[in-house]
Coordinates of C-alpha atoms in Angstrom, one line a residue:
X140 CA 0.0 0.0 0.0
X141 CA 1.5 3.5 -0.8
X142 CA 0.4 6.5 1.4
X143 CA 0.9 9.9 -0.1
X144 CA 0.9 13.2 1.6
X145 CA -0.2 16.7 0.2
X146 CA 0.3 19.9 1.6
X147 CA 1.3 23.3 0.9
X148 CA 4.3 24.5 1.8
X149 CA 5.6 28.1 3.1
X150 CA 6.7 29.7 -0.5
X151 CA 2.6 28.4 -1.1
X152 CA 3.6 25.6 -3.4
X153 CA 2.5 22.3 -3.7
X154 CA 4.1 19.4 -2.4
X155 CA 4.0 15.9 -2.5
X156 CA 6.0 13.5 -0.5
X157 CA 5.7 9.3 -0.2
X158 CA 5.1 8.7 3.4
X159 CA 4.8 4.8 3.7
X160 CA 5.4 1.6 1.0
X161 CA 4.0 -0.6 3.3
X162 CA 3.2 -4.7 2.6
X163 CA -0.8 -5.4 4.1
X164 CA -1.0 -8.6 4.2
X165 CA -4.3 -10.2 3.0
X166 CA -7.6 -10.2 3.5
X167 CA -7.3 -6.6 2.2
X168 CA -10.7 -5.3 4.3
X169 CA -11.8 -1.7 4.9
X170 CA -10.9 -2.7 8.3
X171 CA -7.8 -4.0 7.9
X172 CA -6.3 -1.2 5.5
X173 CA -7.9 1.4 7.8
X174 CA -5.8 -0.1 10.6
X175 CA -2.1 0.0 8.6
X176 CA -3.5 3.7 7.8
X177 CA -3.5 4.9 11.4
X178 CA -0.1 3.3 11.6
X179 CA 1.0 5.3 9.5
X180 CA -0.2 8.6 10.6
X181 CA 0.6 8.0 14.0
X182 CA 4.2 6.7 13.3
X183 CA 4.7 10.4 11.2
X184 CA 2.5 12.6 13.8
X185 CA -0.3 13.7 11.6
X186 CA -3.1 12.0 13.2
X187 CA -4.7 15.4 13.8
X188 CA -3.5 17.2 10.6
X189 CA -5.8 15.1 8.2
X190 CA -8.3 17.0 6.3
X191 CA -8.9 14.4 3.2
X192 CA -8.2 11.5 1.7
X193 CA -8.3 10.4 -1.8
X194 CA -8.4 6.8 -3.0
X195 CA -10.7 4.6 -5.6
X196 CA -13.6 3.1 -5.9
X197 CA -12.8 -0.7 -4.5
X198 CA -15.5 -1.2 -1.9
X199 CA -13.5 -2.2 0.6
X200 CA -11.6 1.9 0.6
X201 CA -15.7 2.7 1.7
X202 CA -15.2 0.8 5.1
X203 CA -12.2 1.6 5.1
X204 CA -13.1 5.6 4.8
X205 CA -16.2 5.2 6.9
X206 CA -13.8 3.8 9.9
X207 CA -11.4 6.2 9.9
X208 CA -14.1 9.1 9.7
X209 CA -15.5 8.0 13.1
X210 CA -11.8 7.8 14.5
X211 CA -11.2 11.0 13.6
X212 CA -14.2 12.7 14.7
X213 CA -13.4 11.7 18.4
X214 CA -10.4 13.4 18.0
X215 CA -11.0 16.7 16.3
X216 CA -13.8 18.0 14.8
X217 CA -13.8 17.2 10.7
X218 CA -14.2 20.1 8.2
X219 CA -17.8 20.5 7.0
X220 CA -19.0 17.2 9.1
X221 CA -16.3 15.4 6.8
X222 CA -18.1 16.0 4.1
X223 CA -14.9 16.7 2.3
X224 CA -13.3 13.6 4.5
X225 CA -13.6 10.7 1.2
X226 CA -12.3 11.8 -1.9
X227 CA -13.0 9.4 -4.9
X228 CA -10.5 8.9 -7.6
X229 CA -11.8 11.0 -10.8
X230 CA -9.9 9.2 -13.1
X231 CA -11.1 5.8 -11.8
X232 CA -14.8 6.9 -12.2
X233 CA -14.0 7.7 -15.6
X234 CA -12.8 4.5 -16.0
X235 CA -15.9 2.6 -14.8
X236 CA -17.9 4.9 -16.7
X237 CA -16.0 4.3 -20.1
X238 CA -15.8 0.2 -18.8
X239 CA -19.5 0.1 -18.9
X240 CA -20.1 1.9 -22.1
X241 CA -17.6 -0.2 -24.0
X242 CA -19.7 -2.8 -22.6
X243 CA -22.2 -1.9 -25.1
X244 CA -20.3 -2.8 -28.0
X245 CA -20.6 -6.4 -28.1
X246 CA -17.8 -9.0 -29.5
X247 CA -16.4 -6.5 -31.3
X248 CA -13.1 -5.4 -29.3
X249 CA -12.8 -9.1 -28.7
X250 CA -12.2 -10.1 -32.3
X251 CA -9.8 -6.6 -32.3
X252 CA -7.8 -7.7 -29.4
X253 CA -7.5 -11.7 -30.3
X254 CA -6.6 -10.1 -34.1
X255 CA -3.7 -8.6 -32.8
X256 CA -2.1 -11.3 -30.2
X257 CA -2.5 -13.7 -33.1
X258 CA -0.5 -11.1 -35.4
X259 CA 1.7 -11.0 -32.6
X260 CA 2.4 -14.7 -31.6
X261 CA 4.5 -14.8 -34.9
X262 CA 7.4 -12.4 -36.3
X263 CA 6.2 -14.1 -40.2
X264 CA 2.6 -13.1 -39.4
X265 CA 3.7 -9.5 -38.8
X266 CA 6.0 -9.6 -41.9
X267 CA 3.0 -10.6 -44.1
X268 CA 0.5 -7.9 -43.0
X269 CA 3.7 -5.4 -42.8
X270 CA 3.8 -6.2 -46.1
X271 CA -0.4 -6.0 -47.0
X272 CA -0.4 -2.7 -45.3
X273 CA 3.1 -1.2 -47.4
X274 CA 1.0 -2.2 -50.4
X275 CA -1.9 -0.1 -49.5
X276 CA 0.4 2.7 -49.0
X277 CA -0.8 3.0 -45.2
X278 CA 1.5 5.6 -43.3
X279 CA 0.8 3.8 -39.4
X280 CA 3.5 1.6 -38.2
X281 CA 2.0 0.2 -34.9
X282 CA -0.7 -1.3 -33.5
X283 CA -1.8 -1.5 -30.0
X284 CA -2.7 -4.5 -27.8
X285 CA -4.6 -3.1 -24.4
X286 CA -4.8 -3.8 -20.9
X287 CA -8.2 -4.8 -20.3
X288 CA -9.0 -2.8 -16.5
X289 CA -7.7 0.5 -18.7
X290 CA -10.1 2.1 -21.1
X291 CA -7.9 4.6 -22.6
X292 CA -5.5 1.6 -24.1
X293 CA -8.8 0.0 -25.2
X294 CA -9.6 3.1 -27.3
X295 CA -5.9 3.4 -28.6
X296 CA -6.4 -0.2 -29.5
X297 CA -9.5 0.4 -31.4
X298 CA -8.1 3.8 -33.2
X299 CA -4.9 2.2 -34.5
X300 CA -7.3 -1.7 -35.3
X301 CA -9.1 1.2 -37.2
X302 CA -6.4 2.3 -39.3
X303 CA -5.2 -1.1 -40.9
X304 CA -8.8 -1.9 -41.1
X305 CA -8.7 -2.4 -45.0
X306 CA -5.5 -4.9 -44.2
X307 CA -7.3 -7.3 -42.0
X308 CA -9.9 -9.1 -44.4
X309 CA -6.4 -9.2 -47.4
X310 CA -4.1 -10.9 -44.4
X311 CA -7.0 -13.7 -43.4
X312 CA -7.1 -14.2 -47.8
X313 CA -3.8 -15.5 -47.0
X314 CA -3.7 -17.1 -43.5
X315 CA -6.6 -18.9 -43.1
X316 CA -6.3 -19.5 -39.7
X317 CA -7.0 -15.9 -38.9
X318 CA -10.6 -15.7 -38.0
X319 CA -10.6 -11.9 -36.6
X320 CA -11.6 -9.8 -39.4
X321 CA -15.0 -7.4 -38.5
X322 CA -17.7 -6.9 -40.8
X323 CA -17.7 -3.3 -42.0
X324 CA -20.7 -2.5 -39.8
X325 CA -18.5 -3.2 -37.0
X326 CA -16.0 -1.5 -38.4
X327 CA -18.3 1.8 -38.6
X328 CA -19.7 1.2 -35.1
X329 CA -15.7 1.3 -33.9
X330 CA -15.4 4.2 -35.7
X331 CA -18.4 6.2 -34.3
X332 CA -17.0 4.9 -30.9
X333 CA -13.9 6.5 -31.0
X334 CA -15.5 9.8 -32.6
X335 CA -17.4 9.3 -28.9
X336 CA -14.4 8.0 -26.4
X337 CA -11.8 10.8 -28.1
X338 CA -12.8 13.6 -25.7
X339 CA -12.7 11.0 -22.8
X340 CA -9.1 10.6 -24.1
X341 CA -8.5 14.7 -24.0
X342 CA -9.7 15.0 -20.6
X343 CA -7.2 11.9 -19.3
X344 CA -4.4 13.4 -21.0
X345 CA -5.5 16.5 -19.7
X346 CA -5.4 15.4 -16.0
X347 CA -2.2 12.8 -16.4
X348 CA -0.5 15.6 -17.9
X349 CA -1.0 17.5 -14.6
X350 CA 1.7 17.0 -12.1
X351 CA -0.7 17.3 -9.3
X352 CA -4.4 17.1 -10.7
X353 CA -6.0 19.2 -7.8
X354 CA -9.9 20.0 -7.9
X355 CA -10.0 23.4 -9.7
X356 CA -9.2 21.9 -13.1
X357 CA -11.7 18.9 -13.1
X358 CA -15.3 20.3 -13.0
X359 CA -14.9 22.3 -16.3
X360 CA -13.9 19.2 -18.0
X361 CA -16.7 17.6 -16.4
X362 CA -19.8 19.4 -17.6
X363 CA -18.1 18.4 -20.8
X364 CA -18.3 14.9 -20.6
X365 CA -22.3 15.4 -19.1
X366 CA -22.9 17.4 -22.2
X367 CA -21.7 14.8 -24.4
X368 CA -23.4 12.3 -23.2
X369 CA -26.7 14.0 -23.5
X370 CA -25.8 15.0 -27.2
X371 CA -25.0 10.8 -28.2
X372 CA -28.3 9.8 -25.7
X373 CA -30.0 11.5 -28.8
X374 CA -27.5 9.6 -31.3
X375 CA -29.2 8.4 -34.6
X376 CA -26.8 4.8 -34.2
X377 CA -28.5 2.9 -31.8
X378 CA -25.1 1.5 -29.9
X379 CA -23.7 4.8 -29.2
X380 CA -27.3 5.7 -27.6
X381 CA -27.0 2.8 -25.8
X382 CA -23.5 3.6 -25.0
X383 CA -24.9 6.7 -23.7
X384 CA -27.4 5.7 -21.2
X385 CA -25.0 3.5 -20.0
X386 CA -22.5 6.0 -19.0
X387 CA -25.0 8.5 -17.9
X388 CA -26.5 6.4 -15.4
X389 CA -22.9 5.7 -13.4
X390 CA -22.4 9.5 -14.4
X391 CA -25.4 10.3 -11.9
X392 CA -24.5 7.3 -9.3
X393 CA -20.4 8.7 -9.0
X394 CA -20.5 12.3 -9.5
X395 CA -23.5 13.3 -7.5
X396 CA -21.9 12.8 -4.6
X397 CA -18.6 13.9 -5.3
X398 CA -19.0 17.4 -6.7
X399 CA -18.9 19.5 -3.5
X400 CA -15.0 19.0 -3.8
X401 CA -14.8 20.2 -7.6
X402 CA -16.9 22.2 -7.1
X403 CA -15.1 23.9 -4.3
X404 CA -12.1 24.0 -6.1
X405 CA -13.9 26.2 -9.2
X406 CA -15.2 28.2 -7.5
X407 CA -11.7 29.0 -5.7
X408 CA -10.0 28.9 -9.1
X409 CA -10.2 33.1 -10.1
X410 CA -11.0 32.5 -13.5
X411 CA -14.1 30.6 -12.5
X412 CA -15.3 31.1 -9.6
X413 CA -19.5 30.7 -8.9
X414 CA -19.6 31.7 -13.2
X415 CA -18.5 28.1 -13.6
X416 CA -21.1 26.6 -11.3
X417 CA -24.2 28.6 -12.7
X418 CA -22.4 27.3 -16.3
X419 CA -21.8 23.4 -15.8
X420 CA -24.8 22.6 -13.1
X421 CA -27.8 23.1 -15.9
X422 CA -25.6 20.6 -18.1
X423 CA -25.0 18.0 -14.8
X424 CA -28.1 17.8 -13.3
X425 CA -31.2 18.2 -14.2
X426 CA -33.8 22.0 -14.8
X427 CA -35.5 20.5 -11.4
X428 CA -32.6 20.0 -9.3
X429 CA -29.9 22.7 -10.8
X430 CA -30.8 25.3 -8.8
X431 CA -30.9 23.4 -5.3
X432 CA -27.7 22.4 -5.7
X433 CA -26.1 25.3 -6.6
X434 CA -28.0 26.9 -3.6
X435 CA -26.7 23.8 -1.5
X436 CA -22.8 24.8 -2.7
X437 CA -23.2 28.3 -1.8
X438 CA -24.3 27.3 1.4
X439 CA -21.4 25.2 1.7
X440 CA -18.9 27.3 0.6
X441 CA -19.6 30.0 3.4
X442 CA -20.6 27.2 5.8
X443 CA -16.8 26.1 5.5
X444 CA -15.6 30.0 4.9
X445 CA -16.7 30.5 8.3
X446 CA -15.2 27.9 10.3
X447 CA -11.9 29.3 8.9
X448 CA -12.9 32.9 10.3
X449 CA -13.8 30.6 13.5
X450 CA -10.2 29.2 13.6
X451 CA -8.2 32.8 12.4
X452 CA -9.9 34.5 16.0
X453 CA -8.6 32.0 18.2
X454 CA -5.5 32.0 16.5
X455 CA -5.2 35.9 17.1
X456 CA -6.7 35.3 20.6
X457 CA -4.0 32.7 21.3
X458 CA -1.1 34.4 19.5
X459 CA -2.0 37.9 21.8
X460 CA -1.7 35.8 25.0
X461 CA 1.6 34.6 23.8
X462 CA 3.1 38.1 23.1
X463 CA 1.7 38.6 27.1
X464 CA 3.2 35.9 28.4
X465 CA 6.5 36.4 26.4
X466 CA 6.1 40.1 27.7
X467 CA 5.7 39.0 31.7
X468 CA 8.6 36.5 31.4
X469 CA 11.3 39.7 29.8
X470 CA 10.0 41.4 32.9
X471 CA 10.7 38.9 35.0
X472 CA 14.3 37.8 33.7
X473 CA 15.2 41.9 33.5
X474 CA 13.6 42.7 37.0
X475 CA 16.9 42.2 38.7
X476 CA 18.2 45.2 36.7
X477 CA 14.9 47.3 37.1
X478 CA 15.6 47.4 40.7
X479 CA 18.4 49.2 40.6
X480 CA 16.9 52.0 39.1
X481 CA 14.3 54.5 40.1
X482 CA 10.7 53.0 39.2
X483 CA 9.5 55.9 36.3
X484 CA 5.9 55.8 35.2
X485 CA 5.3 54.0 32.1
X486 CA 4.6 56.2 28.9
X487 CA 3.9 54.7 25.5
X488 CA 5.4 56.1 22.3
X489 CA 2.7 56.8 19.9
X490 CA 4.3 53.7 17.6
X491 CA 2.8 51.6 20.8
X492 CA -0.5 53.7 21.0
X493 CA -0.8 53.6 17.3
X494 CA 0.0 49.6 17.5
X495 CA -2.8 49.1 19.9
X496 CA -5.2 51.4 17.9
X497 CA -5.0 49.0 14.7
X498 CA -5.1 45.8 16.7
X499 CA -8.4 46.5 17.4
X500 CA -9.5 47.3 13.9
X501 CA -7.9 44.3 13.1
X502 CA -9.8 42.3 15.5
X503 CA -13.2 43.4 14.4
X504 CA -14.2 41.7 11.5
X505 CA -15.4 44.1 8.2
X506 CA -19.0 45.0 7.0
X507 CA -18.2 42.6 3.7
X508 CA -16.1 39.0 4.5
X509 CA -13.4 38.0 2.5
X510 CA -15.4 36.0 0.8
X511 CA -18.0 38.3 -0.1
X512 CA -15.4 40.7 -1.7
X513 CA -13.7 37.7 -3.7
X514 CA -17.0 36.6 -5.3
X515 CA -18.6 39.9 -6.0
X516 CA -15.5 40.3 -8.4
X517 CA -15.1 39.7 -11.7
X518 CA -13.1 37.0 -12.6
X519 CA -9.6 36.2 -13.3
X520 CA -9.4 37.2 -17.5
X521 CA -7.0 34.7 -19.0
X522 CA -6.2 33.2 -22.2
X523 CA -8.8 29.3 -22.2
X524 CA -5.8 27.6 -22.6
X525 CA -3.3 29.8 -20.6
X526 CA -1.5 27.7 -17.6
X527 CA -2.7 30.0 -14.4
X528 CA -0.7 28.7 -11.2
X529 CA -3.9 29.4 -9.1
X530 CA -1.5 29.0 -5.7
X531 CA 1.1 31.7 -6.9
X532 CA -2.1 34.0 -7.6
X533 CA -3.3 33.2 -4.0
X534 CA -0.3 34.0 -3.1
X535 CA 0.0 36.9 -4.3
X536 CA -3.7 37.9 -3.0
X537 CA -2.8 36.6 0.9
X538 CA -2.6 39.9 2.1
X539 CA -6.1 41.2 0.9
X540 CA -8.0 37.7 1.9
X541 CA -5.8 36.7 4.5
X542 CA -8.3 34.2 5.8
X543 CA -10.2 32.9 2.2
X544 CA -6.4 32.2 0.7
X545 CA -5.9 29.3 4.1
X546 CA -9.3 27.9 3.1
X547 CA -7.8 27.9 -0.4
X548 CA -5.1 26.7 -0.3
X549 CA -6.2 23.6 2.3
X550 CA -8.9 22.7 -0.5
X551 CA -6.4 23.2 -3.7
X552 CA -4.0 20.8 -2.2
X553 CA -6.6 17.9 -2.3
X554 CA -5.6 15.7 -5.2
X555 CA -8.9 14.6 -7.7
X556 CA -6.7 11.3 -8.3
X557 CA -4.5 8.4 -7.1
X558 CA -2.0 8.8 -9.7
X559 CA 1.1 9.4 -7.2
X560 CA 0.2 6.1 -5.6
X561 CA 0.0 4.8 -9.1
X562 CA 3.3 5.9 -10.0
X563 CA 4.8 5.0 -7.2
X564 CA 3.7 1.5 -7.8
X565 CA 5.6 1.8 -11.3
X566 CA 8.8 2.7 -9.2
X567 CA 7.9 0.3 -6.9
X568 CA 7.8 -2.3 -9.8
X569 CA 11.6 -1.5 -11.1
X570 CA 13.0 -1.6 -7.3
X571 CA 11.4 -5.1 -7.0
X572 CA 12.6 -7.1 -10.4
X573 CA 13.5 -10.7 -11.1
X574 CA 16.8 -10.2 -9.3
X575 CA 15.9 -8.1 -6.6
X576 CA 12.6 -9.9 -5.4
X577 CA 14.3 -11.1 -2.1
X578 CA 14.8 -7.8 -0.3
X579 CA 12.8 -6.7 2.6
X580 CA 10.0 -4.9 3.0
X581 CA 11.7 -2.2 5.1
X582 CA 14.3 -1.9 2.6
X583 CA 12.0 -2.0 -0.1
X584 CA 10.7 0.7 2.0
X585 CA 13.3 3.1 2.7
X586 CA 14.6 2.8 -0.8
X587 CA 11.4 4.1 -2.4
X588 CA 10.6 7.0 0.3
X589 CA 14.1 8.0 0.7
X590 CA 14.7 8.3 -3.1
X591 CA 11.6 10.5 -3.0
X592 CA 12.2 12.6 -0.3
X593 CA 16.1 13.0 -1.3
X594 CA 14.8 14.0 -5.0
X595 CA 12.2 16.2 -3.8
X596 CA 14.9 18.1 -1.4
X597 CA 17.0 19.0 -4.3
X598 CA 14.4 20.1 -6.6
X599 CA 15.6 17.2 -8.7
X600 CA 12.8 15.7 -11.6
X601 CA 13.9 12.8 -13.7
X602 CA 11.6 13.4 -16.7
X603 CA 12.8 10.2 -18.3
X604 CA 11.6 8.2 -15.2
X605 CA 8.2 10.4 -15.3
X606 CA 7.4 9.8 -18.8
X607 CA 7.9 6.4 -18.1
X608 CA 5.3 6.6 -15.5
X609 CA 3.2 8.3 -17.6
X610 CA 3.2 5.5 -20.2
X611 CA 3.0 2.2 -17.2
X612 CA -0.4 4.0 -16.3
X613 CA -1.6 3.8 -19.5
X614 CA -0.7 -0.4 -19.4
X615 CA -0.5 -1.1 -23.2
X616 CA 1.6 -2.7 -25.4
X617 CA 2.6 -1.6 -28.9
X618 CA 2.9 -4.1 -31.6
X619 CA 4.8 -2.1 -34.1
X620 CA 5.3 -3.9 -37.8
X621 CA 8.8 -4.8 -39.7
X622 CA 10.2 -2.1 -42.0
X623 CA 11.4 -5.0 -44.1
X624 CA 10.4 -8.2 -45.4
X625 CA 11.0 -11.1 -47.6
X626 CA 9.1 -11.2 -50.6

């Protein structure tokens, strides 16, 4: 199991370090992972400094959650009621959703994928359709055999099957053991399917690319997706409105319970803010319900706004005591010296009186909240495909919302995805090979943390090794054809 830890750090950037690489011995229950979990956080000290945590959608992770929730709250009371507590994998939803779409295509990818292992099984058989598909003057060189759990290599599979798809039926002239050639109705139905699954793809790409998907940037894709699945539910081809339905109806079971987070981080994205929410919600939900869920974010968003006003006056409260007590205790330590001299009565310079005079205006909160001020506004103007660095603008704003940047920042450090587990189980994969398999678990341990932590000390990125990540969480395997071949 890989634990991950996200925070923001002092310069207001975010981090990520790998906090445990731990072996959980089976049976993997909600109970049993939920145990190794508070291990873990009490081993590094952060038992109370949890605000969220982000995993998929195995149903054990929901007991798991659900445990952990109730440990927590006897401790320290959970932001929002821990509403905000379980935070489900975005990219894995997509998954399922895609999963259960493709569902709808019948035999179809089978006789694509079993096409291409045959191909594969032999070098001759790729020489010969090498050779069918020079003749036809095709320019592709590759085709792709998928990892069944991972939609994304299924639709790469089905794009490049659809590119030779004029060399299959020539190949089985000549082999007649190849039985894998689709009709050109399925052919069509693969490629209305990809027309369907390619903005799927841009919105994976879009978050993979991400070095720390956070919640700001996934709502505005996601109205997207709702959008197009209500444009295909009215599809003239009867598999894509099946297709559709599908994939709408785990659309409504995922996301309806996991947009207050997204939704959160939009609104606290500048160039967005509530603009995005009146925007995407018509699309999500339905006329009906639209406008009682926005009303329900709203509520949430200043429910959770002012818990962190609750939190910034006891912090001043506290911080004032400790300025008295650090006051009484240089009093104390120079009253020795004080004695020695005649007692004068104590005069404040007008920096003092003018000191107190602003700590009270400081201490009283304004007519308009920070929040109030941030969302009347207009919004961030940007180039739609400009790269904002929403911390560095928060950043820069942390002096005029000195209490709405914390909230901020605690919500845009919540990752929307697994994927530094993920990758961390592709390291993990090269540090445990064929001739390393007999190594510990602690050393298997330190050597996967350390390297992190030492890497992340010296600013040091290894884009070689994160491509490479990139392309193991994809999990497919190109079959690319022979240049030459005998004729």
């Amino acid at each position: 199991m890989v634990v991950t830890g996200h925070f923001i750090d002092s310069d207001w950037v975010l981090q990520k370090r790998v906090l445990n690489f731990c072996n959980v011995p089976p049976p993997h229950t909600g109970v049993i992972i939920a145990d190794a979990l508070s291990k873990c956080f009490l081993d590094w000290g952060i038992e109370n400094k949890v605000s969220s945590i982000t995993v998929d959608n195995a149903s054990y992770n929901d007991v798991c959650i659900r445990r952990l929730r109730e440990d927590f709250s006897l401790r320290k009371r959970l932001s929002l009621g821990g509403k905000n507590f379980h935070v489900r994998c975005c990219v894995h939803i997509l998954n399922l959703l895609v999963q259960d779409g493709l569902g709808q295509l019948g035999g179809v990818i089978d006789v694509v994928r079993e096409g291409i292992k045959y191909l594969n099984n032999s070098e001759s058989r790729l020489l010969e359709f090498a050779k069918i598909k020079k003749q036809l003057q095709l320019p592709s060189r590759k085709l792709i055999l998928d990892c069944l759990t991972r939609w994304n290599s299924t639709y790469l599979m089905l794009a490049s099957g659809l590119e030779f798809k004029d060399v299959f039926p020539r190949y089985a002239d000549i082999d007649p053991g190849f039985h894998y050639v689709p009709t050109d109705f399925e052919w069509m139905k693969v490629e209305e399917v990809c027309k369907f699954l390619g903005i799927f793809h841009e919105i994976t790409d879009m978050i993979s690319g991400s070095e720390y998907p956070t919640s700001n940037i996934f709502l505005v894709e996601l109205y997207r997706i709702k959008e197009l699945l209500n444009e295909k539910a009215l599809d003239p081809f009867e598999h894509i409105r099946a297709m559709a339905g599908s994939m709408s109806a785990k659309f409504d079971k995922y996301w309806e319970e996991s947009n207050v987070l997204l939704s959160l981080g939009a609104i606290l994205d500048p160039r967005y803010k509530m603009f995005l929410i009146n925007h995407a919600f018509p699309v999500i939900y339905s006329e009906e319900a639209a406008p009682r869920f926005m009303a329900e974010i709203r509520d949430i968003l200043y429910e959770l706004y002012n818990e962190y006003v609750d939190c910034h006056i006891v912090s001043h409260s506290e911080q004032q005591q400790r300025q008295v007590v650090k006051k009484r205790q240089n009093e104390g330590s120079s009253s020795s010296s004080k004695k020695q001299k005649m007692a004068a009565p104590t005069v404040l310079t007008g920096k003092e009186k003018f000191h107190m005079h602003v700590s009270e205006i400081d201490r009283a909160l304004p007519e308009k909240s920070d929040l109030d001020v941030y969302l009347e506004e207009s919004r961030y103007a940007c180039d739609a495909n400009a790269n904002l660095d929403v911390l560095a603008w928060w950043k820069g704003e942390r002096l005029r919302f000195p209490i709405l940047s914390r909230m901020a920042a605690d919500i845009l450090s919540v990752p929307v995805t697994t994927m530094a587990s993920d990758s961390t189980f592709s390291a993990g994969g090269r540090v445990i090979d064929d001739r390393r398999a007999s190594m510990s678990v602690e050393t298997v341990q330190m050597l996967l943390c350390g390297n992190d932590w030492i890497r992340s000390l010296h600013g040091l990125k290894n884009k070689s090794r994160e491509s490479l990540d990139a392309a193991e969480s994809i999990t497919f395997e190109e079959v690319e054809l022979p240049e030459s071949f005998t004729s």
